[in-house]
GROMACS .gro file of C-alpha atoms in nm:
model
  204
    1MET     CA    1   0.000   0.000   0.000
    2PRO     CA    2   0.184   0.313  -0.117
    3ARG     CA    3   0.173   0.592   0.138
    4GLY     CA    4   0.340   0.930   0.102
    5ARG     CA    5   0.314   1.301   0.035
    6TYR     CA    6   0.278   1.516  -0.275
    7SER     CA    7   0.332   1.889  -0.288
    8LEU     CA    8   0.095   2.077  -0.517
    9HIS     CA    9   0.182   2.410  -0.675
   10ASP     CA   10   0.059   2.638  -0.950
   11PRO     CA   11   0.218   2.498  -1.268
   12HIS     CA   12   0.264   2.848  -1.412
   13ASP     CA   13   0.414   3.056  -1.131
   14HIS     CA   14   0.498   2.773  -0.885
   15THR     CA   15   0.298   2.925  -0.599
   16PRO     CA   16   0.257   2.654  -0.331
   17LEU     CA   17  -0.104   2.538  -0.307
   18ALA     CA   18  -0.113   2.243  -0.069
   19GLU     CA   19   0.045   1.924   0.053
   20GLU     CA   20  -0.147   1.603  -0.012
   21HIS     CA   21  -0.089   1.314   0.228
   22PHE     CA   22  -0.213   0.999   0.060
   23HIS     CA   23  -0.240   0.625   0.069
   24CYS     CA   24  -0.373   0.400  -0.206
   25ALA     CA   25  -0.401   0.032  -0.288
   26PRO     CA   26  -0.547  -0.207  -0.544
   27GLY     CA   27  -0.812  -0.440  -0.412
   28PRO     CA   28  -1.045  -0.716  -0.531
   29SER     CA   29  -1.283  -0.465  -0.688
   30GLY     CA   30  -1.032  -0.221  -0.834
   31TRP     CA   31  -0.829   0.060  -0.673
   32ARG     CA   32  -0.884   0.315  -0.396
   33TYR     CA   33  -0.707   0.642  -0.315
   34VAL     CA   34  -0.758   0.843   0.004
   35SER     CA   35  -0.586   1.170   0.093
   36GLN     CA   36  -0.596   1.474   0.318
   37LEU     CA   37  -0.481   1.817   0.199
   38THR     CA   38  -0.301   2.078   0.406
   39ALA     CA   39  -0.271   2.443   0.299
   40PRO     CA   40   0.066   2.625   0.317
   41SER     CA   41  -0.065   2.789   0.636
   42GLY     CA   42  -0.096   2.445   0.794
   43ASP     CA   43  -0.476   2.450   0.792
   44HIS     CA   44  -0.681   2.155   0.668
   45ALA     CA   45  -0.767   2.226   0.304
   46GLY     CA   46  -0.978   1.930   0.195
   47SER     CA   47  -0.979   1.561   0.117
   48VAL     CA   48  -1.008   1.311  -0.169
   49ASP     CA   49  -1.163   0.965  -0.165
   50LEU     CA   50  -1.169   0.792  -0.503
   51ALA     CA   51  -1.257   0.429  -0.577
   52LEU     CA   52  -1.229   0.267  -0.920
   53ASP     CA   53  -1.372  -0.062  -1.041
   54GLU     CA   54  -1.155  -0.321  -1.213
   55LEU     CA   55  -1.206  -0.145  -1.548
   56GLY     CA   56  -1.088   0.189  -1.410
   57ARG     CA   57  -1.431   0.352  -1.393
   58PRO     CA   58  -1.506   0.576  -1.091
   59ILE     CA   59  -1.753   0.390  -0.874
   60ARG     CA   60  -1.726   0.646  -0.592
   61LEU     CA   61  -1.577   0.993  -0.563
   62GLU     CA   62  -1.596   1.220  -0.261
   63LEU     CA   63  -1.417   1.556  -0.264
   64HIS     CA   64  -1.404   1.824   0.006
   65ALA     CA   65  -1.253   2.171  -0.042
   66ALA     CA   66  -1.325   2.506   0.128
   67SER     CA   67  -1.635   2.349   0.290
   68TRP     CA   68  -1.772   2.252  -0.053
   69GLN     CA   69  -1.843   1.885  -0.118
   70VAL     CA   70  -1.882   1.672  -0.430
   71ARG     CA   71  -2.001   1.313  -0.446
   72GLY     CA   72  -1.996   1.140  -0.780
   73ALA     CA   73  -1.983   0.813  -0.971
   74ALA     CA   74  -1.992   0.670  -1.322
   75LEU     CA   75  -2.366   0.658  -1.393
   76GLU     CA   76  -2.511   0.729  -1.739
   77GLY     CA   77  -2.179   0.895  -1.817
   78VAL     CA   78  -2.073   1.059  -1.491
   79THR     CA   79  -2.313   1.197  -1.231
   80TRP     CA   80  -2.239   1.410  -0.926
   81VAL     CA   81  -2.398   1.613  -0.650
   82ARG     CA   82  -2.225   1.935  -0.535
   83THR     CA   83  -2.317   2.079  -0.197
   84ASP     CA   84  -2.242   2.435  -0.081
   85PRO     CA   85  -2.066   2.520   0.249
   86THR     CA   86  -2.395   2.587   0.430
   87GLY     CA   87  -2.527   2.245   0.331
   88THR     CA   88  -2.858   2.398   0.228
   89GLU     CA   89  -2.822   2.378  -0.150
   90ALA     CA   90  -2.719   2.077  -0.357
   91THR     CA   91  -2.697   2.078  -0.735
   92GLU     CA   92  -2.684   1.761  -0.942
   93GLY     CA   93  -2.491   1.729  -1.265
   94ASN     CA   94  -2.464   1.468  -1.538
   95VAL     CA   95  -2.239   1.466  -1.844
   96GLN     CA   96  -2.167   1.204  -2.108
   97ALA     CA   97  -1.803   1.176  -2.004
   98HIS     CA   98  -1.567   0.892  -1.919
   99ALA     CA   99  -1.445   0.994  -1.573
  100PHE     CA  100  -1.354   1.279  -1.336
  101THR     CA  101  -1.040   1.485  -1.296
  102GLY     CA  102  -0.901   1.760  -1.074
  103THR     CA  103  -0.584   1.879  -0.905
  104SER     CA  104  -0.522   1.559  -0.708
  105PRO     CA  105  -0.259   1.320  -0.849
  106ALA     CA  106  -0.520   1.046  -0.799
  107PHE     CA  107  -0.698   1.155  -1.116
  108LEU     CA  108  -0.390   1.107  -1.333
  109VAL     CA  109  -0.353   0.749  -1.210
  110ALA     CA  110  -0.726   0.694  -1.259
  111THR     CA  111  -0.726   0.822  -1.618
  112ALA     CA  112  -0.424   0.610  -1.709
  113ARG     CA  113  -0.592   0.310  -1.548
  114LEU     CA  114  -0.912   0.375  -1.744
  115LEU     CA  115  -0.737   0.407  -2.081
  116ARG     CA  116  -0.487   0.119  -2.037
  117LEU     CA  117  -0.269   0.239  -2.321
  118THR     CA  118   0.022   0.053  -2.473
  119PRO     CA  119   0.340   0.227  -2.590
  120SER     CA  120   0.272   0.368  -2.936
  121GLY     CA  121   0.256   0.690  -3.129
  122SER     CA  122  -0.123   0.701  -3.133
  123ALA     CA  123  -0.326   0.908  -2.888
  124THR     CA  124  -0.661   0.829  -2.728
  125ARG     CA  125  -0.924   1.096  -2.669
  126VAL     CA  126  -1.102   1.111  -2.334
  127ARG     CA  127  -1.376   1.341  -2.200
  128LEU     CA  128  -1.349   1.431  -1.832
  129VAL     CA  129  -1.537   1.641  -1.579
  130ALA     CA  130  -1.289   1.852  -1.381
  131PHE     CA  131  -1.370   1.994  -1.038
  132THR     CA  132  -1.171   2.314  -1.005
  133ASP     CA  133  -1.049   2.462  -0.678
  134PRO     CA  134  -1.134   2.629  -0.453
  135VAL     CA  135  -1.511   2.569  -0.483
  136LEU     CA  136  -1.511   2.242  -0.681
  137ALA     CA  137  -1.685   2.401  -0.981
  138PRO     CA  138  -1.748   2.139  -1.254
  139ARG     CA  139  -1.607   2.187  -1.604
  140THR     CA  140  -1.615   1.940  -1.894
  141LEU     CA  141  -1.293   1.908  -2.091
  142ASP     CA  142  -1.143   1.688  -2.362
  143GLN     CA  143  -0.790   1.553  -2.354
  144SER     CA  144  -0.584   1.313  -2.560
  145TRP     CA  145  -0.343   1.074  -2.392
  146ALA     CA  146  -0.054   0.889  -2.555
  147LEU     CA  147   0.180   0.644  -2.380
  148VAL     CA  148   0.513   0.760  -2.522
  149SER     CA  149   0.747   0.519  -2.346
  150ARG     CA  150   0.767   0.246  -2.083
  151GLU     CA  151   1.103   0.194  -1.913
  152THR     CA  152   1.209  -0.038  -1.633
  153HIS     CA  153   1.464   0.082  -1.378
  154GLY     CA  154   1.646  -0.122  -1.116
  155THR     CA  155   1.591  -0.015  -0.754
  156ASP     CA  156   1.669  -0.149  -0.407
  157ASN     CA  157   1.313  -0.284  -0.396
  158GLY     CA  158   1.329  -0.455  -0.735
  159PRO     CA  159   1.247  -0.336  -1.087
  160LEU     CA  160   1.036  -0.021  -1.123
  161THR     CA  161   0.842   0.038  -1.445
  162VAL     CA  162   0.788   0.402  -1.535
  163ASP     CA  163   0.529   0.506  -1.794
  164ALA     CA  164   0.570   0.842  -1.969
  165TYR     CA  165   0.249   0.993  -2.109
  166GLN     CA  166   0.193   1.295  -2.331
  167VAL     CA  167  -0.133   1.466  -2.240
  168THR     CA  168  -0.286   1.726  -2.471
  169ALA     CA  169  -0.566   1.967  -2.383
  170LEU     CA  170  -0.779   1.959  -2.697
  171ASP     CA  171  -0.930   2.304  -2.642
  172THR     CA  172  -0.594   2.484  -2.627
  173GLY     CA  173  -0.347   2.238  -2.778
  174GLU     CA  174  -0.129   2.269  -2.466
  175GLN     CA  175   0.079   1.957  -2.402
  176HIS     CA  176   0.246   1.827  -2.089
  177ALA     CA  177   0.420   1.512  -1.970
  178VAL     CA  178   0.302   1.281  -1.692
  179HIS     CA  179   0.526   1.010  -1.545
  180LEU     CA  180   0.366   0.727  -1.350
  181ALA     CA  181   0.505   0.424  -1.170
  182GLY     CA  182   0.217   0.191  -1.094
  183ASP     CA  183  -0.028   0.393  -0.884
  184VAL     CA  184   0.213   0.674  -0.794
  185VAL     CA  185   0.272   0.998  -0.989
  186LEU     CA  186   0.647   1.058  -1.017
  187ALA     CA  187   0.621   1.389  -1.205
  188ALA     CA  188   0.349   1.605  -1.360
  189PRO     CA  189   0.275   1.978  -1.395
  190GLY     CA  190   0.202   2.122  -1.051
  191ILE     CA  191   0.282   1.795  -0.872
  192GLU     CA  192   0.597   1.687  -0.688
  193LEU     CA  193   0.633   1.354  -0.508
  194GLU     CA  194   0.804   1.460  -0.186
  195HIS     CA  195   0.798   1.136   0.013
  196LEU     CA  196   0.705   0.772  -0.047
  197GLU     CA  197   0.716   0.518   0.235
  198THR     CA  198   0.647   0.205   0.031
  199PRO     CA  199   0.694   0.114  -0.338
  200PRO     CA  200   0.411   0.174  -0.585
  201SER     CA  201   0.156  -0.097  -0.641
  202THR     CA  202   0.154  -0.265  -0.979
  203PHE     CA  203  -0.171  -0.331  -1.159
  204ALA     CA  204  -0.234  -0.675  -1.296
   0.00000   0.00000   0.00000
Protein backbone atom coordinates (compact mmCIF):
# COMPACT_ATOMS: atom_id res chain seq x y z
CA MET A 1 0.00 0.00 0.00
CA PRO A 2 1.84 3.13 -1.17
CA ARG A 3 1.73 5.92 1.38
CA GLY A 4 3.40 9.30 1.02
CA ARG A 5 3.14 13.01 0.35
CA TYR A 6 2.78 15.16 -2.75
CA SER A 7 3.32 18.89 -2.88
CA LEU A 8 0.95 20.77 -5.17
CA HIS A 9 1.82 24.10 -6.75
CA ASP A 10 0.59 26.38 -9.50
CA PRO A 11 2.18 24.98 -12.68
CA HIS A 12 2.64 28.48 -14.12
CA ASP A 13 4.14 30.56 -11.31
CA HIS A 14 4.98 27.73 -8.85
CA THR A 15 2.98 29.25 -5.99
CA PRO A 16 2.57 26.54 -3.31
CA LEU A 17 -1.04 25.38 -3.07
CA ALA A 18 -1.13 22.43 -0.69
CA GLU A 19 0.45 19.24 0.53
CA GLU A 20 -1.47 16.03 -0.12
CA HIS A 21 -0.89 13.14 2.28
CA PHE A 22 -2.13 9.99 0.60
CA HIS A 23 -2.40 6.25 0.69
CA CYS A 24 -3.73 4.00 -2.06
CA ALA A 25 -4.01 0.32 -2.88
CA PRO A 26 -5.47 -2.07 -5.44
CA GLY A 27 -8.12 -4.40 -4.12
CA PRO A 28 -10.45 -7.16 -5.31
CA SER A 29 -12.83 -4.65 -6.88
CA GLY A 30 -10.32 -2.21 -8.34
CA TRP A 31 -8.29 0.60 -6.73
CA ARG A 32 -8.84 3.15 -3.96
CA TYR A 33 -7.07 6.42 -3.15
CA VAL A 34 -7.58 8.43 0.04
CA SER A 35 -5.86 11.70 0.93
CA GLN A 36 -5.96 14.74 3.18
CA LEU A 37 -4.81 18.17 1.99
CA THR A 38 -3.01 20.78 4.06
CA ALA A 39 -2.71 24.43 2.99
CA PRO A 40 0.66 26.25 3.17
CA SER A 41 -0.65 27.89 6.36
CA GLY A 42 -0.96 24.45 7.94
CA ASP A 43 -4.76 24.50 7.92
CA HIS A 44 -6.81 21.55 6.68
CA ALA A 45 -7.67 22.26 3.04
CA GLY A 46 -9.78 19.30 1.95
CA SER A 47 -9.79 15.61 1.17
CA VAL A 48 -10.08 13.11 -1.69
CA ASP A 49 -11.63 9.65 -1.65
CA LEU A 50 -11.69 7.92 -5.03
CA ALA A 51 -12.57 4.29 -5.77
CA LEU A 52 -12.29 2.67 -9.20
CA ASP A 53 -13.72 -0.62 -10.41
CA GLU A 54 -11.55 -3.21 -12.13
CA LEU A 55 -12.06 -1.45 -15.48
CA GLY A 56 -10.88 1.89 -14.10
CA ARG A 57 -14.31 3.52 -13.93
CA PRO A 58 -15.06 5.76 -10.91
CA ILE A 59 -17.53 3.90 -8.74
CA ARG A 60 -17.26 6.46 -5.92
CA LEU A 61 -15.77 9.93 -5.63
CA GLU A 62 -15.96 12.20 -2.61
CA LEU A 63 -14.17 15.56 -2.64
CA HIS A 64 -14.04 18.24 0.06
CA ALA A 65 -12.53 21.71 -0.42
CA ALA A 66 -13.25 25.06 1.28
CA SER A 67 -16.35 23.49 2.90
CA TRP A 68 -17.72 22.52 -0.53
CA GLN A 69 -18.43 18.85 -1.18
CA VAL A 70 -18.82 16.72 -4.30
CA ARG A 71 -20.01 13.13 -4.46
CA GLY A 72 -19.96 11.40 -7.80
CA ALA A 73 -19.83 8.13 -9.71
CA ALA A 74 -19.92 6.70 -13.22
CA LEU A 75 -23.66 6.58 -13.93
CA GLU A 76 -25.11 7.29 -17.39
CA GLY A 77 -21.79 8.95 -18.17
CA VAL A 78 -20.73 10.59 -14.91
CA THR A 79 -23.13 11.97 -12.31
CA TRP A 80 -22.39 14.10 -9.26
CA VAL A 81 -23.98 16.13 -6.50
CA ARG A 82 -22.25 19.35 -5.35
CA THR A 83 -23.17 20.79 -1.97
CA ASP A 84 -22.42 24.35 -0.81
CA PRO A 85 -20.66 25.20 2.49
CA THR A 86 -23.95 25.87 4.30
CA GLY A 87 -25.27 22.45 3.31
CA THR A 88 -28.58 23.98 2.28
CA GLU A 89 -28.22 23.78 -1.50
CA ALA A 90 -27.19 20.77 -3.57
CA THR A 91 -26.97 20.78 -7.35
CA GLU A 92 -26.84 17.61 -9.42
CA GLY A 93 -24.91 17.29 -12.65
CA ASN A 94 -24.64 14.68 -15.38
CA VAL A 95 -22.39 14.66 -18.44
CA GLN A 96 -21.67 12.04 -21.08
CA ALA A 97 -18.03 11.76 -20.04
CA HIS A 98 -15.67 8.92 -19.19
CA ALA A 99 -14.45 9.94 -15.73
CA PHE A 100 -13.54 12.79 -13.36
CA THR A 101 -10.40 14.85 -12.96
CA GLY A 102 -9.01 17.60 -10.74
CA THR A 103 -5.84 18.79 -9.05
CA SER A 104 -5.22 15.59 -7.08
CA PRO A 105 -2.59 13.20 -8.49
CA ALA A 106 -5.20 10.46 -7.99
CA PHE A 107 -6.98 11.55 -11.16
CA LEU A 108 -3.90 11.07 -13.33
CA VAL A 109 -3.53 7.49 -12.10
CA ALA A 110 -7.26 6.94 -12.59
CA THR A 111 -7.26 8.22 -16.18
CA ALA A 112 -4.24 6.10 -17.09
CA ARG A 113 -5.92 3.10 -15.48
CA LEU A 114 -9.12 3.75 -17.44
CA LEU A 115 -7.37 4.07 -20.81
CA ARG A 116 -4.87 1.19 -20.37
CA LEU A 117 -2.69 2.39 -23.21
CA THR A 118 0.22 0.53 -24.73
CA PRO A 119 3.40 2.27 -25.90
CA SER A 120 2.72 3.68 -29.36
CA GLY A 121 2.56 6.90 -31.29
CA SER A 122 -1.23 7.01 -31.33
CA ALA A 123 -3.26 9.08 -28.88
CA THR A 124 -6.61 8.29 -27.28
CA ARG A 125 -9.24 10.96 -26.69
CA VAL A 126 -11.02 11.11 -23.34
CA ARG A 127 -13.76 13.41 -22.00
CA LEU A 128 -13.49 14.31 -18.32
CA VAL A 129 -15.37 16.41 -15.79
CA ALA A 130 -12.89 18.52 -13.81
CA PHE A 131 -13.70 19.94 -10.38
CA THR A 132 -11.71 23.14 -10.05
CA ASP A 133 -10.49 24.62 -6.78
CA PRO A 134 -11.34 26.29 -4.53
CA VAL A 135 -15.11 25.69 -4.83
CA LEU A 136 -15.11 22.42 -6.81
CA ALA A 137 -16.85 24.01 -9.81
CA PRO A 138 -17.48 21.39 -12.54
CA ARG A 139 -16.07 21.87 -16.04
CA THR A 140 -16.15 19.40 -18.94
CA LEU A 141 -12.93 19.08 -20.91
CA ASP A 142 -11.43 16.88 -23.62
CA GLN A 143 -7.90 15.53 -23.54
CA SER A 144 -5.84 13.13 -25.60
CA TRP A 145 -3.43 10.74 -23.92
CA ALA A 146 -0.54 8.89 -25.55
CA LEU A 147 1.80 6.44 -23.80
CA VAL A 148 5.13 7.60 -25.22
CA SER A 149 7.47 5.19 -23.46
CA ARG A 150 7.67 2.46 -20.83
CA GLU A 151 11.03 1.94 -19.13
CA THR A 152 12.09 -0.38 -16.33
CA HIS A 153 14.64 0.82 -13.78
CA GLY A 154 16.46 -1.22 -11.16
CA THR A 155 15.91 -0.15 -7.54
CA ASP A 156 16.69 -1.49 -4.07
CA ASN A 157 13.13 -2.84 -3.96
CA GLY A 158 13.29 -4.55 -7.35
CA PRO A 159 12.47 -3.36 -10.87
CA LEU A 160 10.36 -0.21 -11.23
CA THR A 161 8.42 0.38 -14.45
CA VAL A 162 7.88 4.02 -15.35
CA ASP A 163 5.29 5.06 -17.94
CA ALA A 164 5.70 8.42 -19.69
CA TYR A 165 2.49 9.93 -21.09
CA GLN A 166 1.93 12.95 -23.31
CA VAL A 167 -1.33 14.66 -22.40
CA THR A 168 -2.86 17.26 -24.71
CA ALA A 169 -5.66 19.67 -23.83
CA LEU A 170 -7.79 19.59 -26.97
CA ASP A 171 -9.30 23.04 -26.42
CA THR A 172 -5.94 24.84 -26.27
CA GLY A 173 -3.47 22.38 -27.78
CA GLU A 174 -1.29 22.69 -24.66
CA GLN A 175 0.79 19.57 -24.02
CA HIS A 176 2.46 18.27 -20.89
CA ALA A 177 4.20 15.12 -19.70
CA VAL A 178 3.02 12.81 -16.92
CA HIS A 179 5.26 10.10 -15.45
CA LEU A 180 3.66 7.27 -13.50
CA ALA A 181 5.05 4.24 -11.70
CA GLY A 182 2.17 1.91 -10.94
CA ASP A 183 -0.28 3.93 -8.84
CA VAL A 184 2.13 6.74 -7.94
CA VAL A 185 2.72 9.98 -9.89
CA LEU A 186 6.47 10.58 -10.17
CA ALA A 187 6.21 13.89 -12.05
CA ALA A 188 3.49 16.05 -13.60
CA PRO A 189 2.75 19.78 -13.95
CA GLY A 190 2.02 21.22 -10.51
CA ILE A 191 2.82 17.95 -8.72
CA GLU A 192 5.97 16.87 -6.88
CA LEU A 193 6.33 13.54 -5.08
CA GLU A 194 8.04 14.60 -1.86
CA HIS A 195 7.98 11.36 0.13
CA LEU A 196 7.05 7.72 -0.47
CA GLU A 197 7.16 5.18 2.35
CA THR A 198 6.47 2.05 0.31
CA PRO A 199 6.94 1.14 -3.38
CA PRO A 200 4.11 1.74 -5.85
CA SER A 201 1.56 -0.97 -6.41
CA THR A 202 1.54 -2.65 -9.79
CA PHE A 203 -1.71 -3.31 -11.59
CA ALA A 204 -2.34 -6.75 -12.96
